[in-house]
Tab-separated table of C-alpha atoms in Angstrom:
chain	number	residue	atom	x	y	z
A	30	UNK	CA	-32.298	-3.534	30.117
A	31	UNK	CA	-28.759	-3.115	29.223
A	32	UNK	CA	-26.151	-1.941	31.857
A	33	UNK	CA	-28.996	-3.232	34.940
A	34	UNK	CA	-26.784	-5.112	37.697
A	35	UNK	CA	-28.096	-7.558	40.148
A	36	UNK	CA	-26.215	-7.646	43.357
A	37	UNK	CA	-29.051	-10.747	44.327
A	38	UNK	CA	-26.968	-12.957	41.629
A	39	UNK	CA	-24.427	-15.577	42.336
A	40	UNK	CA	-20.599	-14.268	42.516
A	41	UNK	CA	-20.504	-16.667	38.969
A	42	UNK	CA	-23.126	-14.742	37.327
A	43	UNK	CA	-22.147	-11.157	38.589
A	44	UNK	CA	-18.191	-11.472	37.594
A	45	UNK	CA	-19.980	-11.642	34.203
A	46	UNK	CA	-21.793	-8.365	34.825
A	47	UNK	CA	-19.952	-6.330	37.061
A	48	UNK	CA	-18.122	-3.502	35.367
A	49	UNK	CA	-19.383	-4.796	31.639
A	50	UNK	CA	-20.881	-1.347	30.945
A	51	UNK	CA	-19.289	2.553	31.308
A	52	UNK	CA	-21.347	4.454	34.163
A	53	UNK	CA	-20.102	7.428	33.804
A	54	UNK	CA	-19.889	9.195	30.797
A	55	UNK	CA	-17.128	8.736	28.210
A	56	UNK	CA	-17.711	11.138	25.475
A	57	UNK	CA	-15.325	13.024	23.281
A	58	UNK	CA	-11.410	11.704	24.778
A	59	UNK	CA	-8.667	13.450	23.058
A	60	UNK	CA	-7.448	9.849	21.758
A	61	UNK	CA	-10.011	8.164	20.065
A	62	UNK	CA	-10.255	4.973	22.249
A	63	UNK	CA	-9.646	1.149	20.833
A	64	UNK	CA	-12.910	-0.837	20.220
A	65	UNK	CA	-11.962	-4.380	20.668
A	66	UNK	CA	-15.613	-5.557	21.141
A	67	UNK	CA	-16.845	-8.252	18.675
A	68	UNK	CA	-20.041	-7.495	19.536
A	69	UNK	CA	-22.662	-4.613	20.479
A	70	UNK	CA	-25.961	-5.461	22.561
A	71	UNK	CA	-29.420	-4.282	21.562
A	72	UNK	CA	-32.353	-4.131	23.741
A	73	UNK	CA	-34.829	-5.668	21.948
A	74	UNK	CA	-35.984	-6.183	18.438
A	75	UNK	CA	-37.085	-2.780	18.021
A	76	UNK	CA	-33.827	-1.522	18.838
A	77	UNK	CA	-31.944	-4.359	16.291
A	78	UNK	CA	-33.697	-2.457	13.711
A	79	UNK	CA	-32.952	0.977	14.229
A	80	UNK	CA	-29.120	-0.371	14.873
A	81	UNK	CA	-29.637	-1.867	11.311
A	82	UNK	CA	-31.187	1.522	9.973
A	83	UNK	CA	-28.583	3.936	11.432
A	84	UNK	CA	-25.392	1.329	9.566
A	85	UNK	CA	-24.749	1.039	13.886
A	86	UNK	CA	-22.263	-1.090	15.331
A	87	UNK	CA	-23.518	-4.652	15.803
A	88	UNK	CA	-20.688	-7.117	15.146
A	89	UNK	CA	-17.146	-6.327	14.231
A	90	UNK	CA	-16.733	-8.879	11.114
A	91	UNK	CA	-19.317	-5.890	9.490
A	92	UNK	CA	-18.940	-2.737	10.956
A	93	UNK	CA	-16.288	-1.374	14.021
A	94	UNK	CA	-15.553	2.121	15.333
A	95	UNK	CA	-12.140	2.375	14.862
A	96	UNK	CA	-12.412	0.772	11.400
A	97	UNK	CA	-15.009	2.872	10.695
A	98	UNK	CA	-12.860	6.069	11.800
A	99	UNK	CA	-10.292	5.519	9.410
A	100	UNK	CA	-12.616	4.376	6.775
A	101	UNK	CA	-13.206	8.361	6.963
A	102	UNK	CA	-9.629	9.080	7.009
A	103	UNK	CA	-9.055	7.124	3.921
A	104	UNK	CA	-11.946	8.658	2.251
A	105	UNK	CA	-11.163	12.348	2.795
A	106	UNK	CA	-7.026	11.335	2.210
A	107	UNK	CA	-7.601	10.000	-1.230
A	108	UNK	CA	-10.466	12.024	-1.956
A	109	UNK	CA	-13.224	9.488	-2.331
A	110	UNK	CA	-16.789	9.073	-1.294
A	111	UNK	CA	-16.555	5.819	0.491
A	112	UNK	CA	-13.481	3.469	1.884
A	113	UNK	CA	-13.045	-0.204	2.993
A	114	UNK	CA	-10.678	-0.977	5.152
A	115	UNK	CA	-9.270	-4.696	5.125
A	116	UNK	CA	-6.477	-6.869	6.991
A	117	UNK	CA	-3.615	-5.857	4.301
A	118	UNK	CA	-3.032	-4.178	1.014
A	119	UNK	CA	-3.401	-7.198	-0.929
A	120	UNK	CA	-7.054	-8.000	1.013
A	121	UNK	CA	-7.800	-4.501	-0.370
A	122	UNK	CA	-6.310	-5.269	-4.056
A	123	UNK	CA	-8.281	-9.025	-3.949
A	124	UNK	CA	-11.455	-7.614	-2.479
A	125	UNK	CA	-11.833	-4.833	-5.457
A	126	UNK	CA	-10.724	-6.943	-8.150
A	127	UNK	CA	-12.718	-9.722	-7.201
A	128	UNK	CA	-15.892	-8.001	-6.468
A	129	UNK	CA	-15.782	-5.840	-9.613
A	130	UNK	CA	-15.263	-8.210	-12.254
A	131	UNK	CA	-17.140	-11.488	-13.358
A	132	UNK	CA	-16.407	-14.588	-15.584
A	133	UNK	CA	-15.942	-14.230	-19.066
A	134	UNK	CA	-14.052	-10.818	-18.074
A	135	UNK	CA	-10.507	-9.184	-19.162
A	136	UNK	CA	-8.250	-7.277	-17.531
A	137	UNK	CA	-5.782	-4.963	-18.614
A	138	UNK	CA	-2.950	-4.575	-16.048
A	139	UNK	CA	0.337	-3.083	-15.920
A	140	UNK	CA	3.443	-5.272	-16.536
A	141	UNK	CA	5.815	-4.371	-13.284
A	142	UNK	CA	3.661	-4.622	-10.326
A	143	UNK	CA	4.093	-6.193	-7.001
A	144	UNK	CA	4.779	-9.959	-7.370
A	145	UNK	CA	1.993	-11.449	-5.442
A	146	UNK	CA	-0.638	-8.754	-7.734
A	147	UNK	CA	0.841	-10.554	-10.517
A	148	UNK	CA	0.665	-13.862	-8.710
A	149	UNK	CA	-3.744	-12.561	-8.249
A	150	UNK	CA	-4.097	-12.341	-11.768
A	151	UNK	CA	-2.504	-15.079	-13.132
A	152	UNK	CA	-2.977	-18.207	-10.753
A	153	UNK	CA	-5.977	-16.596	-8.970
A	154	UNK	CA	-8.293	-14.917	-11.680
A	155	UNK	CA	-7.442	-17.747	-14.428
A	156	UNK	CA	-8.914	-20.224	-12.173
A	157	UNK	CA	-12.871	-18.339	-12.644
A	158	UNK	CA	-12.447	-17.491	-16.174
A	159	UNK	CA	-11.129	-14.029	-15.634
A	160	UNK	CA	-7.818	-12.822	-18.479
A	161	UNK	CA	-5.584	-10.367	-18.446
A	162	UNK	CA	-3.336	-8.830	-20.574
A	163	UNK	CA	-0.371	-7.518	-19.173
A	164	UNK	CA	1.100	-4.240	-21.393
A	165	UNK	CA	3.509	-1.383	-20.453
A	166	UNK	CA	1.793	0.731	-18.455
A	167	UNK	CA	3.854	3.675	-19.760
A	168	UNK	CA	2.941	2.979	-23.772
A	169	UNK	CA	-0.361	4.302	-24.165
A	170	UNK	CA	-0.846	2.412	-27.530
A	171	UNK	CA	0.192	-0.822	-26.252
A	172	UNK	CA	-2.854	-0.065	-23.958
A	173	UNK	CA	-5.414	0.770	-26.563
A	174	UNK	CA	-4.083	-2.199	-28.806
A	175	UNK	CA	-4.875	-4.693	-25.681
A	176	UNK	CA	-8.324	-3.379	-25.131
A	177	UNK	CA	-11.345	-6.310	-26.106
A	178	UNK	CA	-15.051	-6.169	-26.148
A	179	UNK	CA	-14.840	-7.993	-23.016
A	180	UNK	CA	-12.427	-5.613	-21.223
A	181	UNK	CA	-14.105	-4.279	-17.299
A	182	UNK	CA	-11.179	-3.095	-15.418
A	183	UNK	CA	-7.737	-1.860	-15.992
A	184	UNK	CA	-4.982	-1.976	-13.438
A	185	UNK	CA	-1.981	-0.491	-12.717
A	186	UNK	CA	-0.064	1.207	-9.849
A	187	UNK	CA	0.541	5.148	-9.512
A	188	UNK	CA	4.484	4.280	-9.144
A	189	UNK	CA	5.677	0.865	-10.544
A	190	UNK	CA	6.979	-1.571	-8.426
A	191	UNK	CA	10.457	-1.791	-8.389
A	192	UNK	CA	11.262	-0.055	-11.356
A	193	UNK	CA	9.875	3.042	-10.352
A	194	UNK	CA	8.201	3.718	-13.897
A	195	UNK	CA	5.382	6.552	-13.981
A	196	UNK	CA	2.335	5.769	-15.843
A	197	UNK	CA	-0.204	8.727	-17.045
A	198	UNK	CA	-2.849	8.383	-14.760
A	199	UNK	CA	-5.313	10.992	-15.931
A	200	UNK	CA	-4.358	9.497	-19.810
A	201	UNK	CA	-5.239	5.519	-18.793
A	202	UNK	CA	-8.175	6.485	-17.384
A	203	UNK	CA	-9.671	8.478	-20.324
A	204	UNK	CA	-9.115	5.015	-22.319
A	205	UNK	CA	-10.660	2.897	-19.841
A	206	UNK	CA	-14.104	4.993	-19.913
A	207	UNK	CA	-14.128	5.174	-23.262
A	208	UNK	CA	-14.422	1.399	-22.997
A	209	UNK	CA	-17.199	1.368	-20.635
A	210	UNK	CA	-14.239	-0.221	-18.003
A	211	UNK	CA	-13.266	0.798	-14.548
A	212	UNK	CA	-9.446	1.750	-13.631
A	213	UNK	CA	-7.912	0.629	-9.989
A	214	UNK	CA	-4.885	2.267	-9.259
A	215	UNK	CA	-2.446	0.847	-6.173
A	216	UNK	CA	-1.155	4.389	-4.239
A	217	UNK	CA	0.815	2.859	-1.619
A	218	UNK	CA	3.862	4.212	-3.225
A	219	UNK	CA	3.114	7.889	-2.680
A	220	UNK	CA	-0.001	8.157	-0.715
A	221	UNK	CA	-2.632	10.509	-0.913
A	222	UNK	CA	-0.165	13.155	0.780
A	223	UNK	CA	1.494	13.258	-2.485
A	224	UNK	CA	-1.107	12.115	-5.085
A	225	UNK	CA	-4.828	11.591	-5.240
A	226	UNK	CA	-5.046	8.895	-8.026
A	227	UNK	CA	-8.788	9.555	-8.319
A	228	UNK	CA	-8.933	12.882	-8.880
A	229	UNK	CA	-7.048	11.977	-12.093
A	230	UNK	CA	-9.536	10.278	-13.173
A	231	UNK	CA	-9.023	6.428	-11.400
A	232	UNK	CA	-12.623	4.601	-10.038
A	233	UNK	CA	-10.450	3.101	-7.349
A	234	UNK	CA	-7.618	3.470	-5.294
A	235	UNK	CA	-6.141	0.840	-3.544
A	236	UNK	CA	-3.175	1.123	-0.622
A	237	UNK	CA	-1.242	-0.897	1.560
A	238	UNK	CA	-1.293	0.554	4.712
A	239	UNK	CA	1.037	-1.446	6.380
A	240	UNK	CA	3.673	0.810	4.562
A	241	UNK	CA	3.517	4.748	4.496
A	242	UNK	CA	0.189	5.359	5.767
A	243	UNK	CA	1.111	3.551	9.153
A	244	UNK	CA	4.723	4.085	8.796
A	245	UNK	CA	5.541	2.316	11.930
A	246	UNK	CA	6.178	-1.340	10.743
A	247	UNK	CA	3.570	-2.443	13.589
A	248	UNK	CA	0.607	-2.516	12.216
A	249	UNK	CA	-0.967	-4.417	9.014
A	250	UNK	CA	-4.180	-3.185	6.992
A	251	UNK	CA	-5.175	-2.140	3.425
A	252	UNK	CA	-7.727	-0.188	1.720
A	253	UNK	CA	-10.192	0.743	-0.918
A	254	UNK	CA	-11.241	3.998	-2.004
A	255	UNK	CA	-13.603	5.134	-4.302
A	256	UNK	CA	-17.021	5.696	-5.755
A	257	UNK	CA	-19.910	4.908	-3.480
A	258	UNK	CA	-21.428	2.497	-5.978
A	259	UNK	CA	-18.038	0.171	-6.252
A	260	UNK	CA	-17.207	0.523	-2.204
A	261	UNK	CA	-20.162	-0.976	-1.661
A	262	UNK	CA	-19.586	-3.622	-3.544
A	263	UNK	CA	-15.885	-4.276	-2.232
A	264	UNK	CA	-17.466	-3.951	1.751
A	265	UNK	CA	-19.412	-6.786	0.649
A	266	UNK	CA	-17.057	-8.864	-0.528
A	267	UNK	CA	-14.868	-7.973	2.311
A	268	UNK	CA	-18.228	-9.377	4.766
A	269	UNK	CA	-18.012	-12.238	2.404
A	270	UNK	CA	-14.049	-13.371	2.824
A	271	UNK	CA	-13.972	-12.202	6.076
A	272	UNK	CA	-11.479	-9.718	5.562
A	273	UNK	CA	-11.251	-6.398	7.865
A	274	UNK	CA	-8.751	-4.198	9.227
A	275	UNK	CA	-8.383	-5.341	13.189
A	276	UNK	CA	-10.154	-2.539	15.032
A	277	UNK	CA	-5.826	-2.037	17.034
A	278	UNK	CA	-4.598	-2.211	13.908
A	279	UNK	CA	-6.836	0.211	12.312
A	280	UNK	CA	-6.500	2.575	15.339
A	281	UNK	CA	-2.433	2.334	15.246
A	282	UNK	CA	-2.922	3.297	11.244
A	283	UNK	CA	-5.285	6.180	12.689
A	284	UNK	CA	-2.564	7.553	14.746
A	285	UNK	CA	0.315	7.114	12.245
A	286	UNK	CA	-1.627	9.121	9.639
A	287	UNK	CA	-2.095	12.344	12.000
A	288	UNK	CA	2.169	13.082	10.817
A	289	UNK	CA	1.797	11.275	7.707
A	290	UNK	CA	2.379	14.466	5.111
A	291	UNK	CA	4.948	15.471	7.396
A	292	UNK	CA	6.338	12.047	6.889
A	293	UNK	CA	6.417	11.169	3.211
A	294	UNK	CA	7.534	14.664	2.158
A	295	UNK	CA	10.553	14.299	4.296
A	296	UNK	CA	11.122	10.979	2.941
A	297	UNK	CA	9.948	12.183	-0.730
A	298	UNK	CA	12.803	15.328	-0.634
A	299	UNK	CA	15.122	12.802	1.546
A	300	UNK	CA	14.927	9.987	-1.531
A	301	UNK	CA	15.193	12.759	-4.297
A	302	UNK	CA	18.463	13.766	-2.637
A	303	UNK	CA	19.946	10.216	-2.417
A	304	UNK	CA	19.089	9.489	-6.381
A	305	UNK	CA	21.123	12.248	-7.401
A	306	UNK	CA	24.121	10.955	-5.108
A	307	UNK	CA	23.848	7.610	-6.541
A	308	UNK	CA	23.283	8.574	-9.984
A	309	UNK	CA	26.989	10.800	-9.562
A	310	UNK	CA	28.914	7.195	-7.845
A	311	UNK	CA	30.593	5.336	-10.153
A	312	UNK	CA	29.887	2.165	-8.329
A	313	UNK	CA	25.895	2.641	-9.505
A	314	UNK	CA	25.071	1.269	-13.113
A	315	UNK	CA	21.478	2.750	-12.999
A	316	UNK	CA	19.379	4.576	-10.626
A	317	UNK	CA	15.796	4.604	-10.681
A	318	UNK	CA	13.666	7.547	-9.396
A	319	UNK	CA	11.430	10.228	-11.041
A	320	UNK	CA	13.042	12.661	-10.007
A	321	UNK	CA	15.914	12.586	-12.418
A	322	UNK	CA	16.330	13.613	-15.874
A	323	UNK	CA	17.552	10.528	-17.028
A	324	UNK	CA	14.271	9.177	-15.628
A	325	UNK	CA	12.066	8.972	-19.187
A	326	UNK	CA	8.697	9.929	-17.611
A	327	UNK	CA	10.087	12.787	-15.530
A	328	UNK	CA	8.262	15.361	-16.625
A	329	UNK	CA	5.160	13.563	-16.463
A	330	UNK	CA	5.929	13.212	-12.981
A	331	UNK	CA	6.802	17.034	-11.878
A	332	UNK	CA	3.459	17.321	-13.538
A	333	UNK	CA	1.328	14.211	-12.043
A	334	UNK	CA	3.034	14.812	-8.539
A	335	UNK	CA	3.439	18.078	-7.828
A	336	UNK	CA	7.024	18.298	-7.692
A	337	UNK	CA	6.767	15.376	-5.295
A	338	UNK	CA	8.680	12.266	-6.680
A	339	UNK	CA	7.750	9.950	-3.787
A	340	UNK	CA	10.109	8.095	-1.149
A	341	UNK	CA	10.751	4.793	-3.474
A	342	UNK	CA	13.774	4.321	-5.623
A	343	UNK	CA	16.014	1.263	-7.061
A	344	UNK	CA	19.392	0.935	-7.940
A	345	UNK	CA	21.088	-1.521	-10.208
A	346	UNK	CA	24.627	-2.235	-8.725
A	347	UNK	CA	27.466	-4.178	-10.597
A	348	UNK	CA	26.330	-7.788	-11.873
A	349	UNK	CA	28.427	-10.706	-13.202
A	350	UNK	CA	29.553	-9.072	-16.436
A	351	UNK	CA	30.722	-6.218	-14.326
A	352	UNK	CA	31.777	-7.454	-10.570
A	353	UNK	CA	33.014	-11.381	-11.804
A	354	UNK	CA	31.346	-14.073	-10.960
A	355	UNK	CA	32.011	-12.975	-6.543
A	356	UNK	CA	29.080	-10.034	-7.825
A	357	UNK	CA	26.597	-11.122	-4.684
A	358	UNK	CA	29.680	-11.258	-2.266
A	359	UNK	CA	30.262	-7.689	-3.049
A	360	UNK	CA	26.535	-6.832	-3.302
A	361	UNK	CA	26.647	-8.438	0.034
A	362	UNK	CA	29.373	-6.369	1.627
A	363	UNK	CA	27.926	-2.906	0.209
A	364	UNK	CA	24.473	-4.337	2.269
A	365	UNK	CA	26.916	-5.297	5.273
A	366	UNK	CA	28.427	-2.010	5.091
A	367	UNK	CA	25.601	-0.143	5.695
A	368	UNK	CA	25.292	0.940	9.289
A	369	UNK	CA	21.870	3.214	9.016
A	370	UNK	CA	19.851	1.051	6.172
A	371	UNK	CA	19.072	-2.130	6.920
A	372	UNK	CA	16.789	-4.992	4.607
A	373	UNK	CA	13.145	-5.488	5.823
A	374	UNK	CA	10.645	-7.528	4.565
A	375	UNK	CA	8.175	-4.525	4.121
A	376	UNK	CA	8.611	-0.767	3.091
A	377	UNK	CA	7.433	2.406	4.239
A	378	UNK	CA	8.896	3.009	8.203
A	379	UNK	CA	10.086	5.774	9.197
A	380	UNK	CA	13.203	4.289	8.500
A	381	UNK	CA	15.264	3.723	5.431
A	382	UNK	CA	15.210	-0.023	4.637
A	383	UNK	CA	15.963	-1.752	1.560
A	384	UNK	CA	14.654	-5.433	-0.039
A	385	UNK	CA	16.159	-7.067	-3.182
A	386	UNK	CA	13.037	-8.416	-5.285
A	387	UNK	CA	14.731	-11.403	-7.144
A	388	UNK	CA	14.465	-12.856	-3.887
A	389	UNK	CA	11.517	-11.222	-2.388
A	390	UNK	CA	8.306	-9.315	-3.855
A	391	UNK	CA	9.328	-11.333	-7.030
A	392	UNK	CA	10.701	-14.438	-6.550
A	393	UNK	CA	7.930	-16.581	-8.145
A	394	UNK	CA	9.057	-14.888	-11.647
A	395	UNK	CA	11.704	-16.762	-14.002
A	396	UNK	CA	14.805	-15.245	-14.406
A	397	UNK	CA	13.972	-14.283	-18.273
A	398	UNK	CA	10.533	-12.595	-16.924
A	399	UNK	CA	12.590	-10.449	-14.433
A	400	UNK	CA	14.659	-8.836	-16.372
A	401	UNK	CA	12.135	-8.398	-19.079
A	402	UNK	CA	10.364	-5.831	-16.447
A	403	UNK	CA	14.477	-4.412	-15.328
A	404	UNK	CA	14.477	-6.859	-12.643
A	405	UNK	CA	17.836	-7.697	-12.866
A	406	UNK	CA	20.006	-9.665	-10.409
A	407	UNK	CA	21.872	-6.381	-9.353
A	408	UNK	CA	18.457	-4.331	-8.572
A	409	UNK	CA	18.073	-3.247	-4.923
A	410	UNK	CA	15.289	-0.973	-3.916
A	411	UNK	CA	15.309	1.684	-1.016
A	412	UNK	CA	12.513	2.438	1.174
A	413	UNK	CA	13.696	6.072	2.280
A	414	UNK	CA	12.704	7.322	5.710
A	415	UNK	CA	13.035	10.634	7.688
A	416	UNK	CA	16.764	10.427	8.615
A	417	UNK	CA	18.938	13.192	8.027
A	418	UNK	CA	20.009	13.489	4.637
A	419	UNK	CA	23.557	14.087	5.305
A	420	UNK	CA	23.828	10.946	7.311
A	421	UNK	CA	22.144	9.070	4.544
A	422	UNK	CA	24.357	9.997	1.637
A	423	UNK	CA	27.681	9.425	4.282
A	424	UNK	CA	26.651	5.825	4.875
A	425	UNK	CA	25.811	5.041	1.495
A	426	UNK	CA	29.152	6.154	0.131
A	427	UNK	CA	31.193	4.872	2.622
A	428	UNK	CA	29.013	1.604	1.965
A	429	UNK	CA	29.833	1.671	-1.979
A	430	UNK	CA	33.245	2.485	-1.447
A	431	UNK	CA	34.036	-0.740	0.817
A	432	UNK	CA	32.076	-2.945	-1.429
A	433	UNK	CA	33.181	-1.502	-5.075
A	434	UNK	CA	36.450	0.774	-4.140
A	435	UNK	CA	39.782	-0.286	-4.550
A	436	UNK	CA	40.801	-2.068	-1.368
């Protein structure tokens, strides 16, 4: 049986055995411990089959405890009845597309998106006779006029990436059933703290949960959430592609989430605050954020959200027609300047961090494309985090002021 030692064996065999099993009991820790096992024994045959039966743990590729853990978190965050959990956001975004769509299929997806979601559809998909149309996600005629008999799945994302454009979820959604089609939605920009996509009517959400959820910047996972009937078919594929959450990562994502509305709405308020500032300088051409007036979905927003306007928001600083042709040496300096915001390759820390996407999340786009989605060369885009607001708004002026100001 399991657990039985030997003390008759050789020193080579019992090193094996020794301490390989708890003895005591080990139930119920405050911390929910890290399962690093790839593997879990059975006693016999018998036993294989009730491990089958109960969904047990058997090998880690398929099921894990700690992935399994936040699988529930996910699931009651977002509202869903089942969750996947996979190695990053864009595992979770490949795995649902992929699984729930077929050759011969279109796809209706929003126009501004994360680059490499773009870079899915069109040099992934196209490859296994998949389409997609890409249409502003914020016209809802543009939406119905791209619909075709062989439309399955709309996608979009519940804040735009980087433009910070707010589509109506509830509104897409009602189209895509009345086409017999499924909608995915990408959350990762305001969580389930802030908004639960699929109670507005979306089949699936997806999230990156390297960013918000985890909020660290030290671990890397994604995730699916949704109706029973399509989870199941994403866990599949994710068995398939070989594609899960690590069981430390997904326990370091299980312990960021226990402040995560604590989190985000500090960073939501803390990122409200900072578009207004900006949107006063004269040094800012354009400021992006729901939150404002100016912003033309706003109200749609206050509604969708809650009040809550989420902890993303771009800014379009002076270009070439503006700045001269030294524009990135100034850009540079305001970036320089900036003692408490620094650039990171990822979003979402507790931290405010900023990345420029001509150079970054959408890099692989031509110039024209870019600015056809308000990517333009002066766009930055802020990652707010938990700071104090005050000290935010000082280093940011002081920041403009030595870049733009009159020296």
């Amino acid at each position: 049986m399991i657990g039985e030692f030997d003390p008759k064996n050789t020193f080579e065999t019992n090193i094996l055995e020794a301490g390989a099993y708890f003895r005591e009991p080990a139930t119920n820790p405050e911390q929910l411990p890290i399962h690093l096992a790839t593997a879990h024994n059975v006693n016999d045959l018998d036993d294989l089959q009730k491990r089958y039966d109960e969904k047990g743990f058997c090998y880690n590729r398929y099921r894990n405890p700690n992935r399994s853990a936040l699988n529930e978190l996910m699931s009651y965050i977002e509202g869903g009845e089942a969750s996947v959990c996979c190695g990053a956001g864009m595992g979770a975004i490949c795995a649902s597309i992929i699984a729930n769509t077929k050759a011969g299929d279109h796809i209706i997806s929003g126009d501004t998106l994360y680059g490499e979601s773009i870079e899915i559809f069109t040099n992934i998909l196209g490859k296994y006779g998949v389409t997609v149309t890409f249409v502003d996600f914020t016209d809802l005629d543009a939406i119905k006029n791209a619909v075709q008999p062989n439309t399955t799945l709309f996608y979009g994302e519940t804040v735009a990436n980087p433009v910070i454009a707010v589509p109506n979820i509830k509104a897409i959604a009602e189209i895509a059933h009345a086409n017999n089609a499924i909608l995915v939605i990408d959350n990762t920009f305001m969580t389930g703290a802030l908004v639960k996509p699929l109670k507005l009517g979306a089949d699936i959400v997806v999230n990156s949960l390297t960013k918000f959820y985890n909020g660290h910047s030290d671990a890397t996972a994604g995730s699916a959430t949704g109706k029973a009937e399509l989870i199941d078919k994403v866990f599949h594929m994710q068995q398939l592609m070989g594609n899960q959450a690590s069981p430390f990562d997904s326990w370091l994502v299980c312990r960021s989430i226990r402040t995560l509305e604590l989190r985000v709405k500090r960073q939501s308020d803390n990122a409200t605050a900072l578009a207004k500032m900006f949107e006063e300088s004269p040094y800012v051409k354009a400021v992006y954020h729901p939150s404002l007036e100016s912003c033309p979905q706003h109200e749609l927003a206050k509604e969708q959200f809650n009040g809550n306007y989420g902890p993303m928001l771009s800014i379009i600083l002076p270009e070439e027609a503006e700045a001269g042709a030294d524009w990135m040496a100034k850009m540079n300096k305001f970036m320089r300047s900036l003692k408490l915001c620094h650039y990171a390759m990822t979003l979402g820390g507790y931290r405010t961090t900023m990345s420029y996407p001509p150079m970054s999340s959408h890099s692989d786009l031509t110039r024209e494309q870019r600015y056809a989605m308000g990517i333009t060369d002066g766009l930055l885009r802020f990652s707010v985090g938990i700071e104090n607001i005050e000290d935010l708004k000082r280093d940011f002026t002081q920041a403009l002021e030595a870049a733009y100001g009159k020296n």
